[in-house]
């Protein structure tokens, strides 16, 4: 019985306990060390966490895209009993939107108060 109980506690809990207050960080406000990590990984999909001065930064990127007009949305950000859950999405340009014909690297960085829980990206 004890082993089964232990195993069930090891499962990641995805049931929302409460929403997390966060702000989307403008590029010029991203800490330099995190900006460097983003630039190193921007060609591919990435998910990063970074802590600084009592704040937790979560960064999600979707790799290189063929044109401009792409953006990353934060669909949900909430706490469970033992994790922080972050759900994001990639929005493409609308059919009527004029976009640059350069490769772009859409990503989003959010800043929140530091919480001592594992982050799960979805």
mmCIF file with all atom_site columns, C-alpha atoms in Angstrom:
data_model
loop_
_atom_site.group_PDB
_atom_site.id
_atom_site.type_symbol
_atom_site.label_atom_id
_atom_site.label_alt_id
_atom_site.label_comp_id
_atom_site.label_asym_id
_atom_site.label_entity_id
_atom_site.label_seq_id
_atom_site.pdbx_PDB_ins_code
_atom_site.Cartn_x
_atom_site.Cartn_y
_atom_site.Cartn_z
_atom_site.occupancy
_atom_site.B_iso_or_equiv
_atom_site.pdbx_formal_charge
_atom_site.auth_seq_id
_atom_site.auth_comp_id
_atom_site.auth_asym_id
_atom_site.auth_atom_id
_atom_site.pdbx_PDB_model_num
ATOM 1   C CA . UNK A 1 1   ? 0.000  0.000  0.000   1.00 0.00 ? 1   UNK A CA 1
ATOM 2   C CA . UNK A 1 2   ? 2.711  2.477  0.925   1.00 0.00 ? 2   UNK A CA 1
ATOM 3   C CA . UNK A 1 3   ? 4.405  2.137  -2.465  1.00 0.00 ? 3   UNK A CA 1
ATOM 4   C CA . UNK A 1 4   ? 1.162  2.809  -4.343  1.00 0.00 ? 4   UNK A CA 1
ATOM 5   C CA . UNK A 1 5   ? 0.490  5.831  -2.179  1.00 0.00 ? 5   UNK A CA 1
ATOM 6   C CA . UNK A 1 6   ? 4.000  7.121  -2.844  1.00 0.00 ? 6   UNK A CA 1
ATOM 7   C CA . UNK A 1 7   ? 3.603  6.619  -6.571  1.00 0.00 ? 7   UNK A CA 1
ATOM 8   C CA . UNK A 1 8   ? 0.331  8.491  -6.683  1.00 0.00 ? 8   UNK A CA 1
ATOM 9   C CA . UNK A 1 9   ? 1.969  11.416 -4.912  1.00 0.00 ? 9   UNK A CA 1
ATOM 10  C CA . UNK A 1 10  ? 4.744  11.451 -7.518  1.00 0.00 ? 10  UNK A CA 1
ATOM 11  C CA . UNK A 1 11  ? 2.317  12.130 -10.352 1.00 0.00 ? 11  UNK A CA 1
ATOM 12  C CA . UNK A 1 12  ? 2.307  15.727 -11.469 1.00 0.00 ? 12  UNK A CA 1
ATOM 13  C CA . UNK A 1 13  ? -0.813 17.459 -10.309 1.00 0.00 ? 13  UNK A CA 1
ATOM 14  C CA . UNK A 1 14  ? -2.387 19.576 -13.056 1.00 0.00 ? 14  UNK A CA 1
ATOM 15  C CA . UNK A 1 15  ? -5.400 20.719 -11.018 1.00 0.00 ? 15  UNK A CA 1
ATOM 16  C CA . UNK A 1 16  ? -5.364 24.494 -10.673 1.00 0.00 ? 16  UNK A CA 1
ATOM 17  C CA . UNK A 1 17  ? -5.063 25.816 -7.130  1.00 0.00 ? 17  UNK A CA 1
ATOM 18  C CA . UNK A 1 18  ? -4.765 29.477 -8.121  1.00 0.00 ? 18  UNK A CA 1
ATOM 19  C CA . UNK A 1 19  ? -3.838 31.739 -11.011 1.00 0.00 ? 19  UNK A CA 1
ATOM 20  C CA . UNK A 1 20  ? -0.386 33.300 -10.963 1.00 0.00 ? 20  UNK A CA 1
ATOM 21  C CA . UNK A 1 21  ? 0.011  37.062 -11.332 1.00 0.00 ? 21  UNK A CA 1
ATOM 22  C CA . UNK A 1 22  ? 2.555  37.802 -14.041 1.00 0.00 ? 22  UNK A CA 1
ATOM 23  C CA . UNK A 1 23  ? 3.667  40.480 -16.464 1.00 0.00 ? 23  UNK A CA 1
ATOM 24  C CA . UNK A 1 24  ? 4.941  40.039 -20.000 1.00 0.00 ? 24  UNK A CA 1
ATOM 25  C CA . UNK A 1 25  ? 8.450  41.469 -20.099 1.00 0.00 ? 25  UNK A CA 1
ATOM 26  C CA . UNK A 1 26  ? 9.489  43.771 -22.942 1.00 0.00 ? 26  UNK A CA 1
ATOM 27  C CA . UNK A 1 27  ? 12.709 42.750 -24.682 1.00 0.00 ? 27  UNK A CA 1
ATOM 28  C CA . UNK A 1 28  ? 14.729 45.632 -23.207 1.00 0.00 ? 28  UNK A CA 1
ATOM 29  C CA . UNK A 1 29  ? 13.710 44.584 -19.658 1.00 0.00 ? 29  UNK A CA 1
ATOM 30  C CA . UNK A 1 30  ? 14.839 40.935 -19.989 1.00 0.00 ? 30  UNK A CA 1
ATOM 31  C CA . UNK A 1 31  ? 17.881 40.284 -17.748 1.00 0.00 ? 31  UNK A CA 1
ATOM 32  C CA . UNK A 1 32  ? 21.103 40.089 -19.803 1.00 0.00 ? 32  UNK A CA 1
ATOM 33  C CA . UNK A 1 33  ? 21.953 36.514 -18.757 1.00 0.00 ? 33  UNK A CA 1
ATOM 34  C CA . UNK A 1 34  ? 18.514 35.287 -19.796 1.00 0.00 ? 34  UNK A CA 1
ATOM 35  C CA . UNK A 1 35  ? 18.696 37.262 -23.054 1.00 0.00 ? 35  UNK A CA 1
ATOM 36  C CA . UNK A 1 36  ? 21.995 35.506 -23.838 1.00 0.00 ? 36  UNK A CA 1
ATOM 37  C CA . UNK A 1 37  ? 20.423 32.077 -23.210 1.00 0.00 ? 37  UNK A CA 1
ATOM 38  C CA . UNK A 1 38  ? 17.462 32.969 -25.439 1.00 0.00 ? 38  UNK A CA 1
ATOM 39  C CA . UNK A 1 39  ? 19.778 34.081 -28.265 1.00 0.00 ? 39  UNK A CA 1
ATOM 40  C CA . UNK A 1 40  ? 21.747 30.830 -27.980 1.00 0.00 ? 40  UNK A CA 1
ATOM 41  C CA . UNK A 1 41  ? 18.586 28.727 -28.316 1.00 0.00 ? 41  UNK A CA 1
ATOM 42  C CA . UNK A 1 42  ? 16.263 30.860 -30.475 1.00 0.00 ? 42  UNK A CA 1
ATOM 43  C CA . UNK A 1 43  ? 16.647 28.733 -33.637 1.00 0.00 ? 43  UNK A CA 1
ATOM 44  C CA . UNK A 1 44  ? 14.776 25.873 -31.964 1.00 0.00 ? 44  UNK A CA 1
ATOM 45  C CA . UNK A 1 45  ? 11.812 25.529 -29.633 1.00 0.00 ? 45  UNK A CA 1
ATOM 46  C CA . UNK A 1 46  ? 12.916 26.427 -26.092 1.00 0.00 ? 46  UNK A CA 1
ATOM 47  C CA . UNK A 1 47  ? 11.537 26.677 -22.579 1.00 0.00 ? 47  UNK A CA 1
ATOM 48  C CA . UNK A 1 48  ? 13.666 28.413 -19.953 1.00 0.00 ? 48  UNK A CA 1
ATOM 49  C CA . UNK A 1 49  ? 13.368 29.419 -16.325 1.00 0.00 ? 49  UNK A CA 1
ATOM 50  C CA . UNK A 1 50  ? 15.540 32.073 -14.732 1.00 0.00 ? 50  UNK A CA 1
ATOM 51  C CA . UNK A 1 51  ? 15.530 33.457 -11.178 1.00 0.00 ? 51  UNK A CA 1
ATOM 52  C CA . UNK A 1 52  ? 16.829 36.857 -10.171 1.00 0.00 ? 52  UNK A CA 1
ATOM 53  C CA . UNK A 1 53  ? 16.212 39.113 -7.146  1.00 0.00 ? 53  UNK A CA 1
ATOM 54  C CA . UNK A 1 54  ? 13.119 37.263 -5.913  1.00 0.00 ? 54  UNK A CA 1
ATOM 55  C CA . UNK A 1 55  ? 11.545 37.001 -9.366  1.00 0.00 ? 55  UNK A CA 1
ATOM 56  C CA . UNK A 1 56  ? 11.058 34.023 -11.638 1.00 0.00 ? 56  UNK A CA 1
ATOM 57  C CA . UNK A 1 57  ? 11.249 34.559 -15.382 1.00 0.00 ? 57  UNK A CA 1
ATOM 58  C CA . UNK A 1 58  ? 9.697  32.002 -17.753 1.00 0.00 ? 58  UNK A CA 1
ATOM 59  C CA . UNK A 1 59  ? 10.688 32.161 -21.421 1.00 0.00 ? 59  UNK A CA 1
ATOM 60  C CA . UNK A 1 60  ? 9.096  30.194 -24.254 1.00 0.00 ? 60  UNK A CA 1
ATOM 61  C CA . UNK A 1 61  ? 10.134 30.344 -27.907 1.00 0.00 ? 61  UNK A CA 1
ATOM 62  C CA . UNK A 1 62  ? 8.906  28.531 -30.986 1.00 0.00 ? 62  UNK A CA 1
ATOM 63  C CA . UNK A 1 63  ? 12.075 28.515 -33.096 1.00 0.00 ? 63  UNK A CA 1
ATOM 64  C CA . UNK A 1 64  ? 12.579 30.178 -36.453 1.00 0.00 ? 64  UNK A CA 1
ATOM 65  C CA . UNK A 1 65  ? 9.510  31.187 -38.469 1.00 0.00 ? 65  UNK A CA 1
ATOM 66  C CA . UNK A 1 66  ? 9.619  32.033 -42.183 1.00 0.00 ? 66  UNK A CA 1
ATOM 67  C CA . UNK A 1 67  ? 8.205  35.580 -41.898 1.00 0.00 ? 67  UNK A CA 1
ATOM 68  C CA . UNK A 1 68  ? 7.251  38.280 -39.429 1.00 0.00 ? 68  UNK A CA 1
ATOM 69  C CA . UNK A 1 69  ? 3.788  38.480 -37.884 1.00 0.00 ? 69  UNK A CA 1
ATOM 70  C CA . UNK A 1 70  ? 4.160  35.585 -35.439 1.00 0.00 ? 70  UNK A CA 1
ATOM 71  C CA . UNK A 1 71  ? 3.597  36.004 -31.708 1.00 0.00 ? 71  UNK A CA 1
ATOM 72  C CA . UNK A 1 72  ? 3.525  33.824 -28.623 1.00 0.00 ? 72  UNK A CA 1
ATOM 73  C CA . UNK A 1 73  ? 0.493  33.912 -26.338 1.00 0.00 ? 73  UNK A CA 1
ATOM 74  C CA . UNK A 1 74  ? 0.261  32.941 -22.683 1.00 0.00 ? 74  UNK A CA 1
ATOM 75  C CA . UNK A 1 75  ? -2.958 30.933 -22.537 1.00 0.00 ? 75  UNK A CA 1
ATOM 76  C CA . UNK A 1 76  ? -2.696 29.895 -18.885 1.00 0.00 ? 76  UNK A CA 1
ATOM 77  C CA . UNK A 1 77  ? -0.292 30.353 -15.993 1.00 0.00 ? 77  UNK A CA 1
ATOM 78  C CA . UNK A 1 78  ? -1.311 28.852 -12.683 1.00 0.00 ? 78  UNK A CA 1
ATOM 79  C CA . UNK A 1 79  ? -0.184 26.961 -9.592  1.00 0.00 ? 79  UNK A CA 1
ATOM 80  C CA . UNK A 1 80  ? -1.096 23.419 -8.624  1.00 0.00 ? 80  UNK A CA 1
ATOM 81  C CA . UNK A 1 81  ? -0.229 21.862 -5.276  1.00 0.00 ? 81  UNK A CA 1
ATOM 82  C CA . UNK A 1 82  ? 3.323  21.113 -6.416  1.00 0.00 ? 82  UNK A CA 1
ATOM 83  C CA . UNK A 1 83  ? 3.962  22.800 -9.802  1.00 0.00 ? 83  UNK A CA 1
ATOM 84  C CA . UNK A 1 84  ? 3.619  25.946 -11.871 1.00 0.00 ? 84  UNK A CA 1
ATOM 85  C CA . UNK A 1 85  ? 1.789  25.205 -15.139 1.00 0.00 ? 85  UNK A CA 1
ATOM 86  C CA . UNK A 1 86  ? 2.382  27.405 -18.189 1.00 0.00 ? 86  UNK A CA 1
ATOM 87  C CA . UNK A 1 87  ? 0.431  26.913 -21.414 1.00 0.00 ? 87  UNK A CA 1
ATOM 88  C CA . UNK A 1 88  ? 1.440  28.949 -24.445 1.00 0.00 ? 88  UNK A CA 1
ATOM 89  C CA . UNK A 1 89  ? 0.558  29.068 -28.118 1.00 0.00 ? 89  UNK A CA 1
ATOM 90  C CA . UNK A 1 90  ? 2.021  30.342 -31.364 1.00 0.00 ? 90  UNK A CA 1
ATOM 91  C CA . UNK A 1 91  ? -0.111 32.730 -33.402 1.00 0.00 ? 91  UNK A CA 1
ATOM 92  C CA . UNK A 1 92  ? 0.687  33.210 -37.068 1.00 0.00 ? 92  UNK A CA 1
ATOM 93  C CA . UNK A 1 93  ? 0.019  36.283 -39.167 1.00 0.00 ? 93  UNK A CA 1
ATOM 94  C CA . UNK A 1 94  ? -3.477 36.790 -40.536 1.00 0.00 ? 94  UNK A CA 1
ATOM 95  C CA . UNK A 1 95  ? -4.025 36.285 -44.272 1.00 0.00 ? 95  UNK A CA 1
ATOM 96  C CA . UNK A 1 96  ? -4.439 40.046 -44.767 1.00 0.00 ? 96  UNK A CA 1
ATOM 97  C CA . UNK A 1 97  ? -1.538 41.162 -42.571 1.00 0.00 ? 97  UNK A CA 1
ATOM 98  C CA . UNK A 1 98  ? 1.520  42.543 -44.322 1.00 0.00 ? 98  UNK A CA 1
ATOM 99  C CA . UNK A 1 99  ? 4.575  40.840 -42.868 1.00 0.00 ? 99  UNK A CA 1
ATOM 100 C CA . UNK A 1 100 ? 8.318  41.157 -43.252 1.00 0.00 ? 100 UNK A CA 1
ATOM 101 C CA . UNK A 1 101 ? 9.836  38.451 -45.400 1.00 0.00 ? 101 UNK A CA 1
ATOM 102 C CA . UNK A 1 102 ? 12.663 37.864 -42.938 1.00 0.00 ? 102 UNK A CA 1
ATOM 103 C CA . UNK A 1 103 ? 13.038 34.870 -40.665 1.00 0.00 ? 103 UNK A CA 1
ATOM 104 C CA . UNK A 1 104 ? 11.812 35.738 -37.147 1.00 0.00 ? 104 UNK A CA 1
ATOM 105 C CA . UNK A 1 105 ? 12.174 34.092 -33.744 1.00 0.00 ? 105 UNK A CA 1
ATOM 106 C CA . UNK A 1 106 ? 8.985  34.658 -31.745 1.00 0.00 ? 106 UNK A CA 1
ATOM 107 C CA . UNK A 1 107 ? 9.186  34.190 -27.994 1.00 0.00 ? 107 UNK A CA 1
ATOM 108 C CA . UNK A 1 108 ? 7.607  35.478 -24.816 1.00 0.00 ? 108 UNK A CA 1
ATOM 109 C CA . UNK A 1 109 ? 9.135  36.191 -21.401 1.00 0.00 ? 109 UNK A CA 1
ATOM 110 C CA . UNK A 1 110 ? 6.962  36.546 -18.316 1.00 0.00 ? 110 UNK A CA 1
ATOM 111 C CA . UNK A 1 111 ? 8.012  37.757 -14.870 1.00 0.00 ? 111 UNK A CA 1
ATOM 112 C CA . UNK A 1 112 ? 6.389  36.676 -11.621 1.00 0.00 ? 112 UNK A CA 1
ATOM 113 C CA . UNK A 1 113 ? 7.240  36.453 -7.962  1.00 0.00 ? 113 UNK A CA 1
ATOM 114 C CA . UNK A 1 114 ? 9.526  33.516 -7.322  1.00 0.00 ? 114 UNK A CA 1
ATOM 115 C CA . UNK A 1 115 ? 7.659  30.356 -6.266  1.00 0.00 ? 115 UNK A CA 1
ATOM 116 C CA . UNK A 1 116 ? 9.603  27.315 -5.091  1.00 0.00 ? 116 UNK A CA 1
ATOM 117 C CA . UNK A 1 117 ? 7.844  24.831 -7.369  1.00 0.00 ? 117 UNK A CA 1
ATOM 118 C CA . UNK A 1 118 ? 8.788  22.961 -10.540 1.00 0.00 ? 118 UNK A CA 1
ATOM 119 C CA . UNK A 1 119 ? 7.652  24.652 -13.773 1.00 0.00 ? 119 UNK A CA 1
ATOM 120 C CA . UNK A 1 120 ? 5.781  22.521 -16.325 1.00 0.00 ? 120 UNK A CA 1
ATOM 121 C CA . UNK A 1 121 ? 5.510  23.951 -19.837 1.00 0.00 ? 121 UNK A CA 1
ATOM 122 C CA . UNK A 1 122 ? 2.693  22.825 -22.097 1.00 0.00 ? 122 UNK A CA 1
#
